[in-house]
XYZ file of C-alpha atoms in Angstrom:
460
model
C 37.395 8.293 -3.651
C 34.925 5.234 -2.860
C 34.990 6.627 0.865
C 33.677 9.704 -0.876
C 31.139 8.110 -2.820
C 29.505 6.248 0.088
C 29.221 9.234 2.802
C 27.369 11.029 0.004
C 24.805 8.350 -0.023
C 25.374 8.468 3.621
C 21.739 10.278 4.250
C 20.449 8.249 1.760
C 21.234 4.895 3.312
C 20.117 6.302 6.816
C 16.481 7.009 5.425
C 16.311 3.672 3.684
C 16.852 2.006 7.192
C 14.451 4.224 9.156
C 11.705 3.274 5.986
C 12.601 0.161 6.286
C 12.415 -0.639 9.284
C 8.718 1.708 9.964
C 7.606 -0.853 6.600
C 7.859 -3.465 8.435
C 4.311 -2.461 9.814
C 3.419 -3.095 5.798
C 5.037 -6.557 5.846
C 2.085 -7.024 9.046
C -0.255 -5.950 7.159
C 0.212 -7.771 3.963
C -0.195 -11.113 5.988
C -3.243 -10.182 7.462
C -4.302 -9.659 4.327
C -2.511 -12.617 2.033
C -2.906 -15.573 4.953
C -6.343 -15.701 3.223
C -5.182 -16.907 0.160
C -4.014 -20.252 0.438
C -5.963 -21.177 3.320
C -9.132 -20.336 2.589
C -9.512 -23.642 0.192
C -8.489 -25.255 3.056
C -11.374 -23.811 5.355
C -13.765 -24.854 2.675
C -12.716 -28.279 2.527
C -15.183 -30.674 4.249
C -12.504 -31.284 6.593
C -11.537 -27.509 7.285
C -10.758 -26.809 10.997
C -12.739 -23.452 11.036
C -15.948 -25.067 8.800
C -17.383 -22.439 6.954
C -18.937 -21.238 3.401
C -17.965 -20.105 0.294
C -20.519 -16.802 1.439
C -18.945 -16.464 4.691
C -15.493 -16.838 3.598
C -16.062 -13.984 1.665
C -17.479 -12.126 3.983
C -14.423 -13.226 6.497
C -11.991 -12.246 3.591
C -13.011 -8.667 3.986
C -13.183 -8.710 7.215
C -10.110 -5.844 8.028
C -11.568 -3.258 6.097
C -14.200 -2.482 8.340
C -11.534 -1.757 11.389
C -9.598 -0.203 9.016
C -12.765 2.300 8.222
C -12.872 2.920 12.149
C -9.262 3.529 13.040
C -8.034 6.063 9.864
C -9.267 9.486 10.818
C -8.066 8.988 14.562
C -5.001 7.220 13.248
C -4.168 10.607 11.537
C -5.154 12.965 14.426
C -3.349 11.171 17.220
C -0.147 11.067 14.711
C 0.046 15.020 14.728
C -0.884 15.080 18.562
C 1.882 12.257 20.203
C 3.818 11.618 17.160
C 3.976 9.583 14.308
C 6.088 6.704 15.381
C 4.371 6.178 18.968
C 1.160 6.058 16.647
C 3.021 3.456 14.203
C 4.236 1.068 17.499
C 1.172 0.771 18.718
C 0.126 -1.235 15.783
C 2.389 -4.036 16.393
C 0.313 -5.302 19.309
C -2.883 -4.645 18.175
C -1.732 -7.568 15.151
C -0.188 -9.999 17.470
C -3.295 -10.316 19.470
C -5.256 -10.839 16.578
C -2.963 -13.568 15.776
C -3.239 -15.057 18.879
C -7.169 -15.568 19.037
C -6.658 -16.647 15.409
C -4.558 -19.548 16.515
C -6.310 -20.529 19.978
C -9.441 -20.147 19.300
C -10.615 -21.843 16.268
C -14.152 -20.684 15.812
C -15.676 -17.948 12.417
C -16.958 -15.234 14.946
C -13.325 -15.466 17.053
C -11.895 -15.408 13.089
C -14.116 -12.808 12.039
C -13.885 -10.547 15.254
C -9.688 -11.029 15.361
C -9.585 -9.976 11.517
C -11.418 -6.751 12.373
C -9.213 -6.062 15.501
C -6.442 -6.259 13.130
C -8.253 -4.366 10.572
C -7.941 -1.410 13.157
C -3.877 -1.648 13.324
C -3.458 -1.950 9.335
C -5.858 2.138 9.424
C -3.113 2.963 12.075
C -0.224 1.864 8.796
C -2.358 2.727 6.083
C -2.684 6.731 7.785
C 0.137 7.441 8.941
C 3.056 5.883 7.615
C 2.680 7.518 3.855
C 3.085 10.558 6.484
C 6.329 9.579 8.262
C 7.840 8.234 4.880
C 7.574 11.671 3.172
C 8.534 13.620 5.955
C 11.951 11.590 6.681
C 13.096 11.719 3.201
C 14.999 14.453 1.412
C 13.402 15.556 -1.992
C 15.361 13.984 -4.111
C 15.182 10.507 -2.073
C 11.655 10.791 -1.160
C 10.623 8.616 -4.360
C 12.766 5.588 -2.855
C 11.986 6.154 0.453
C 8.175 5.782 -0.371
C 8.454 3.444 -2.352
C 9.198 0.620 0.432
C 5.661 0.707 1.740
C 4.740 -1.282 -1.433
C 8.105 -3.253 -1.651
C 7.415 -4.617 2.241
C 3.471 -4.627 0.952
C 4.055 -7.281 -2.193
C 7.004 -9.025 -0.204
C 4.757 -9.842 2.186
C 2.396 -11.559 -0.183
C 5.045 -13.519 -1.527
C 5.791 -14.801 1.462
C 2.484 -15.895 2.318
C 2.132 -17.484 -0.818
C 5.404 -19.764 -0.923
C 4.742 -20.549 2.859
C 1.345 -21.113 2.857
C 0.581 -24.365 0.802
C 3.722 -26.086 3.183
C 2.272 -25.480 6.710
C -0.566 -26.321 8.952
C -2.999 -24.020 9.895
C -1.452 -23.406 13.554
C 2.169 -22.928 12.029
C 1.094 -20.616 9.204
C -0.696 -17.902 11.740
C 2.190 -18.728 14.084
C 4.680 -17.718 11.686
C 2.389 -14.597 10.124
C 2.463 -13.274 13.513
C 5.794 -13.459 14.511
C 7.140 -10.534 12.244
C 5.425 -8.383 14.588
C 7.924 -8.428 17.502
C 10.559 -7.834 14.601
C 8.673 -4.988 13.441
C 8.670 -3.768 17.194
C 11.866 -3.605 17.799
C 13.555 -2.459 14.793
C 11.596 0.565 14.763
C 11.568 1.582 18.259
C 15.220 2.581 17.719
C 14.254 4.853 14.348
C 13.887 8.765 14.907
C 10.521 10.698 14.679
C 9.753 12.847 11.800
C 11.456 16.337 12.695
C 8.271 17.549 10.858
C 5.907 16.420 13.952
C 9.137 17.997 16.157
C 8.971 20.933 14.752
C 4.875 20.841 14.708
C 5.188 20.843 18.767
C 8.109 23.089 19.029
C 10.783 20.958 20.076
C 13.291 22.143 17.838
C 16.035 20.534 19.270
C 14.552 17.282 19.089
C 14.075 18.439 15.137
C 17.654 18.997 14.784
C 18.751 16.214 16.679
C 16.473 13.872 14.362
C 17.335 15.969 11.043
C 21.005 15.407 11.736
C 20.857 11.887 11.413
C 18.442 11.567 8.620
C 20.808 13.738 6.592
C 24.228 12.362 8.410
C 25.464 16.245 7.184
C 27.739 18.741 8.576
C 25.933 20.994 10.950
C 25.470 23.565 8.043
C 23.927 21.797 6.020
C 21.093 20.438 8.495
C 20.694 23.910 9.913
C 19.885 25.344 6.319
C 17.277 22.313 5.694
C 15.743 22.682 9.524
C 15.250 26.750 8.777
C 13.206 25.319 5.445
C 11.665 23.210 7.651
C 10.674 25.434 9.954
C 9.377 27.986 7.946
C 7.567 25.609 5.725
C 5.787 24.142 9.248
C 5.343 27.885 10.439
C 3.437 29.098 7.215
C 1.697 25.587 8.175
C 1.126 26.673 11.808
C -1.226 29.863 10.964
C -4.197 28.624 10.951
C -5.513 25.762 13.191
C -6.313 22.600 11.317
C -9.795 21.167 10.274
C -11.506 18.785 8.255
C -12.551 21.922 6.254
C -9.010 22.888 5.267
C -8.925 20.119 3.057
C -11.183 21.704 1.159
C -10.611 25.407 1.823
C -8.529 26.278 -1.103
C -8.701 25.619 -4.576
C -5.276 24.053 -4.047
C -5.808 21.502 -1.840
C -9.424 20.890 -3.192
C -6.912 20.295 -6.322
C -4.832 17.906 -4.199
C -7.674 15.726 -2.665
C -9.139 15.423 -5.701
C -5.738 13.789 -7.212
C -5.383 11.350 -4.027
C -8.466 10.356 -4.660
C -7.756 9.463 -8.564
C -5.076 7.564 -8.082
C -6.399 5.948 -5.468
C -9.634 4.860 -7.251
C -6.908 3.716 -10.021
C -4.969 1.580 -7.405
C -8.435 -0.099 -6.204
C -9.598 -0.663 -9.849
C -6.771 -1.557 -11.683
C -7.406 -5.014 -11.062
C -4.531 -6.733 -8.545
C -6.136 -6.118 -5.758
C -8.797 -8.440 -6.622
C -7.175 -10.487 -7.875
C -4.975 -10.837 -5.064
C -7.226 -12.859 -3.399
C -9.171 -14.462 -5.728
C -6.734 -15.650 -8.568
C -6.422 -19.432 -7.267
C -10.308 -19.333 -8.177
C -10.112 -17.620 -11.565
C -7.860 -19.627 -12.964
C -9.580 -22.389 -12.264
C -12.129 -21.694 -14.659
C -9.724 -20.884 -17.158
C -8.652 -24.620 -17.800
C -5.727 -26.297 -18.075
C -2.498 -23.625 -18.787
C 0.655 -24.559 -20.159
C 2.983 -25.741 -17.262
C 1.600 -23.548 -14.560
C -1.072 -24.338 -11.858
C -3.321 -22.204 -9.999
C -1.350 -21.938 -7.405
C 1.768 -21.561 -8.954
C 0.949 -18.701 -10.650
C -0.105 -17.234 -7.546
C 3.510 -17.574 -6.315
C 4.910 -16.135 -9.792
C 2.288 -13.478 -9.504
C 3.872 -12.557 -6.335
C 7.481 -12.594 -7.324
C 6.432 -9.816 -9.882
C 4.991 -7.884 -7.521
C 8.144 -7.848 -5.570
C 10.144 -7.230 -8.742
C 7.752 -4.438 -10.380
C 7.853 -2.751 -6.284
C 11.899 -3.098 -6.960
C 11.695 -1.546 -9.760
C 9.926 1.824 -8.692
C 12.130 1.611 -6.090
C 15.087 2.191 -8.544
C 12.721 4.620 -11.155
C 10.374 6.090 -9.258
C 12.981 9.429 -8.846
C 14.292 9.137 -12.046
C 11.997 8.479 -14.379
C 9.387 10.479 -12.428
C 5.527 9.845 -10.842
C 3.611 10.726 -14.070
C 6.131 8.421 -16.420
C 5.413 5.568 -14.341
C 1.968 6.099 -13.680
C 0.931 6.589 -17.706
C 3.355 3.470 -18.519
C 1.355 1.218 -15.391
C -1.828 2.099 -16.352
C -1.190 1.638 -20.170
C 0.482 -2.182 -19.854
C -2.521 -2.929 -16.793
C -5.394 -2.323 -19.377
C -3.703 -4.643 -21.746
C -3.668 -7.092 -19.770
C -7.186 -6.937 -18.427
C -8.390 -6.184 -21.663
C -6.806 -9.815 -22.534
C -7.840 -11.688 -19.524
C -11.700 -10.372 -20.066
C -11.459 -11.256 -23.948
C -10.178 -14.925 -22.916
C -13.358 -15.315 -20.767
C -15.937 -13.427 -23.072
C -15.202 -15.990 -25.711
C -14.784 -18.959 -23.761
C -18.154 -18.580 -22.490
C -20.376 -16.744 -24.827
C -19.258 -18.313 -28.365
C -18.399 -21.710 -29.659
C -14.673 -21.200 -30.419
C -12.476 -23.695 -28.469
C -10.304 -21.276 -26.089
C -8.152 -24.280 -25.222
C -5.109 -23.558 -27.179
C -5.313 -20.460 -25.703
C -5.447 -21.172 -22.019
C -1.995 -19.461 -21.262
C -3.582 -15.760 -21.821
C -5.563 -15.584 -18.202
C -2.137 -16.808 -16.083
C 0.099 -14.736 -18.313
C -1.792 -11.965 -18.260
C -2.513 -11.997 -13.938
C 1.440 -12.336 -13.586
C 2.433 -9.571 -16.093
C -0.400 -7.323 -14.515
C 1.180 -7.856 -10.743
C 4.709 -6.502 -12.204
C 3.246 -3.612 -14.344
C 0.461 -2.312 -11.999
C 2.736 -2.191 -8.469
C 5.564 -0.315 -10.487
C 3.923 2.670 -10.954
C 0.266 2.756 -9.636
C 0.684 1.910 -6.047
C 4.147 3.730 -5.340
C 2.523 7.012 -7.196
C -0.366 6.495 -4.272
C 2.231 6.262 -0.979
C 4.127 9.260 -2.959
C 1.529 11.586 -3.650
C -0.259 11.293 -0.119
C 3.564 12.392 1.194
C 3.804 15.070 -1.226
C 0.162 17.016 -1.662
C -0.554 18.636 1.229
C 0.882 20.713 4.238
C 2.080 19.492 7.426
C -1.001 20.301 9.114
C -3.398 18.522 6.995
C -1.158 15.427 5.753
C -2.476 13.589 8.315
C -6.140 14.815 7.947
C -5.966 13.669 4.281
C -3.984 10.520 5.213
C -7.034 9.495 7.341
C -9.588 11.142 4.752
C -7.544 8.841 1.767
C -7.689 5.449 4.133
C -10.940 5.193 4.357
C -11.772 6.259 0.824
C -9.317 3.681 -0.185
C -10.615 1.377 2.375
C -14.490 1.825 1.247
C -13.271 0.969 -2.900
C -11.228 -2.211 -1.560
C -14.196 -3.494 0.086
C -16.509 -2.903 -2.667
C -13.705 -4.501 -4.960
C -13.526 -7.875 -2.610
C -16.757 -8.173 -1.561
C -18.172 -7.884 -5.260
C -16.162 -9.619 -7.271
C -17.252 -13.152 -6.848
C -20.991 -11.101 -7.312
C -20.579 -9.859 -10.468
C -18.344 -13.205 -11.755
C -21.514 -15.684 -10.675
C -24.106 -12.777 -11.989
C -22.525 -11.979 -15.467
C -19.431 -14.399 -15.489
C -15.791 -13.340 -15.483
C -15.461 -10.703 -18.236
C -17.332 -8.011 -16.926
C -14.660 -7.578 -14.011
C -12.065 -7.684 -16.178
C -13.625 -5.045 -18.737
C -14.447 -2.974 -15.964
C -10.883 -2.830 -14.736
C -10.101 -2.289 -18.314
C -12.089 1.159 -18.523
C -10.749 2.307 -15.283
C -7.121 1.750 -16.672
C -7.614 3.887 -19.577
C -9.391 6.273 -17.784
C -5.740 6.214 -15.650
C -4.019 6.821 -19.402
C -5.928 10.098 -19.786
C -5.830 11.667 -15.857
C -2.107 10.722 -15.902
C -1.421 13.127 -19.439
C -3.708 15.946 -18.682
C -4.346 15.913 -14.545
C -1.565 14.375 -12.345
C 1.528 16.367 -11.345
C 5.015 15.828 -11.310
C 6.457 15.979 -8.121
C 9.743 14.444 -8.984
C 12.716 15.896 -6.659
C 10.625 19.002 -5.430
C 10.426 20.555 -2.207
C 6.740 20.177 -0.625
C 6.695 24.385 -0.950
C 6.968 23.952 -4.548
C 4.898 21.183 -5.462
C 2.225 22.824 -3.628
C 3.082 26.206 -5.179
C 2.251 24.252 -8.547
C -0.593 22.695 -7.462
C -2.048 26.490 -6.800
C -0.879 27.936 -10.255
């Protein structure tokens, strides 16, 4: 009987590994992006080995996004052309060289120009792995299988964050850019999608990929290939442009969702924050037991644990559940955060005794926001579209996505010296309601469906 139970998960557990191990291109990217955090005070210190200022470590903070706007449309075209996991390999270089000019050549334009090269391999994850993560996964797994992008994403922040404050600056980027070979090598033995297989005819190949994904007798991958097939046939009738992502009132319907949730995910407050917490909280005050940069390390063991728990919900309790529950619990605690800051600095109560609201509200914000918001993102862009213009829209969503995060980064510290603190938090406030209301009347459920039907429901 427990022999039983475990080959039924059999498929299951062969998915997980082959997202797993394609998410550790996520784990890259999140310590491109999360090295920042504790060692920027360090490069602003009068002693700082790369000397710099507060204006262009900012500016050096968002950095990636702009190779990140150049590499996400061909990102998604070369996927569908020589494959998704070729596309997904060739990352892993692209970050250790970045790495190395980090660490051997200690100037801001070597810093700033490595950050961007790197920026370029993080479009290459950001397009096409959503892609590769839908298309391995059966329906009714697809929820779990997504949902490691983020898992790998937050881990990787964690990480960062406990190991950061302990070493020099050469160890740190020594040790950020080692998980690359890792990443290397335990996906070069994964399978392609059979969806790009199938996309260039090489059925076999599909099969042969299929029936290990599925680890099923041979009927039961030949019955899934056929609905494979025919889905990427119906697919195949048309050649695909930029236009057909707009050519029906479907997938104008679908574009238009990506780009919701996405806008939700930029503006819901943690990516900001992120990066810039350490800083906040300063102004805060004293909080009860937990520094700056402790809370930065709490703030990234709830991120892990909120990414676990989608993980576990996201194909249970469903993408709309999870979304309307994220959204509700982030604009709570922004709401808080902004209220703590309006009064400390624009009336004469004493905010001291209440100094635990900005810290308690940042960590409960990274659990709540990453359990629904950010897996719903990696899940829809899997789920919305056809196989011929997934990875058009994969590109089309990266640098959307891309654009918002730089705006996010790049203005925050703006709008916090301009107006003070509040006004970002109130902002991300609105935007989270605003996620309350699409969630109830706009997004779909696409819990345990076939791509055939969600898109079928997306037309009606």
């Amino acid at each position: 009987m427990q022999h039983y139970k475990l080959s039924k998960f059999a498929g299951f557990f062969r998915q997980l590994q082959a997202g797993s191990a394609a998410s550790l291109g996520v784990l890259t990217c999140a310590f491109v992006y999360a090295w920042v955090t504790p060692i920027v005070p360090r490069l602003l210190a009068p002693d700082s080995e790369i000397p710099m200022t507060q204006e262009e470590a900012s500016w050096m903070i968002v950095m990636p996004e702009f190779g990140n706007i150049v590499s996400a449309a061909p990102a998604g075209i070369l996927a569908d052309r020589f494959g998704r996991k070729i596309v997904l390999l060739t990352s892993a270089p692209m970050f250790l060289v970045g790495w190395i000019f980090i660490i051997y050549f200690k100037s801001l334009l070597v810093l700033n120009i490595s950050r961007i090269f790197q920026g370029l391999a993080v479009g290459i994850i950001y397009t096409v792995l959503p892609m590769y993560l839908g298309e391995i996964a059966s329906p009714k797994y697809r929820g779990a299988v997504t949902s490691t992008f983020y898992l790998f994403w937050w881990f990787g922040f964690l990480f960062e964050y406990i190991l950061g404050p302990m070493l020099s600056y050469f160890n740190f980027a020594l040790v950020s850019a080692s998980i690359n070979i890792f990443f290397f090598i335990a996906f070069l033995f994964q399978p392609e999608s059979p969806y790009y297989y199938l996309m260039r005819n090489d059925v076999d190949n599909a099969s042969k990929a299929l029936s290990w994904l599925l680890k099923a007798d041979e009927d039961e991958t030949d019955k899934e290939l056929e609905l494979m097939r025919k889905s990427v046939e119906e697919d195949r009738q048309k050649k695909a442009g930029w236009n057909d992502l707009v050519a029906t009132p479907t997938d104008r319907k679908a574009l238009c969702i990506l780009f919701l949730v996405g806008f939700l995910r930029q503006f819901c407050g943690i990516i900001a924050l992120s990066c810039y917490s350490t800083q906040t909280l300063k102004a805060a005050g004293d909080s009860f037991m937990i520094s700056p940069d402790n809370c930065t390390i709490l703030m990234g063991i709830m991120m892990v644990i909120g990414s676990l728990g989608s993980f576990f919900t996201l194909d249970v309790l469903g993408r709309k559940s999870l979304l309307y529950l994220s959204c509700s619990l982030s604009g709570i605690c922004m709401f808080s955060a902004g209220t703590f800051y309006l009064l400390k600095s624009h009336s004469s109560i004493d905010m001291s005794p209440y100094n635990f609201i900005p810290p308690v509200s940042f960590i409960v914000l990274a659990g709540v926001s990453v359990l629904g918001i950010f897996p719903v993102n990696t899940a829809y862009g899997s789920e919305l579209f056809t196989s011929i213009t997934r990875g058009l829209a994969s590109s089309v969503f990266s640098i959307y996505t891309t654009v918002l995060g730089l705006i996010v980064l790049k203005f925050y510290l703006t709008m916090d010296n301009l107006f003070g603190e509040f006004v970002n938090f109130y902002i991300y406030t609105a935007v989270c309601i605003l996620g309350v209301f699409l969630t109830w009347f706009i997004m779909p459920e696409t819990k345990g469906k076939t791509f055939d039907r969600i898109r079928h429901e997306l037309g009606n």
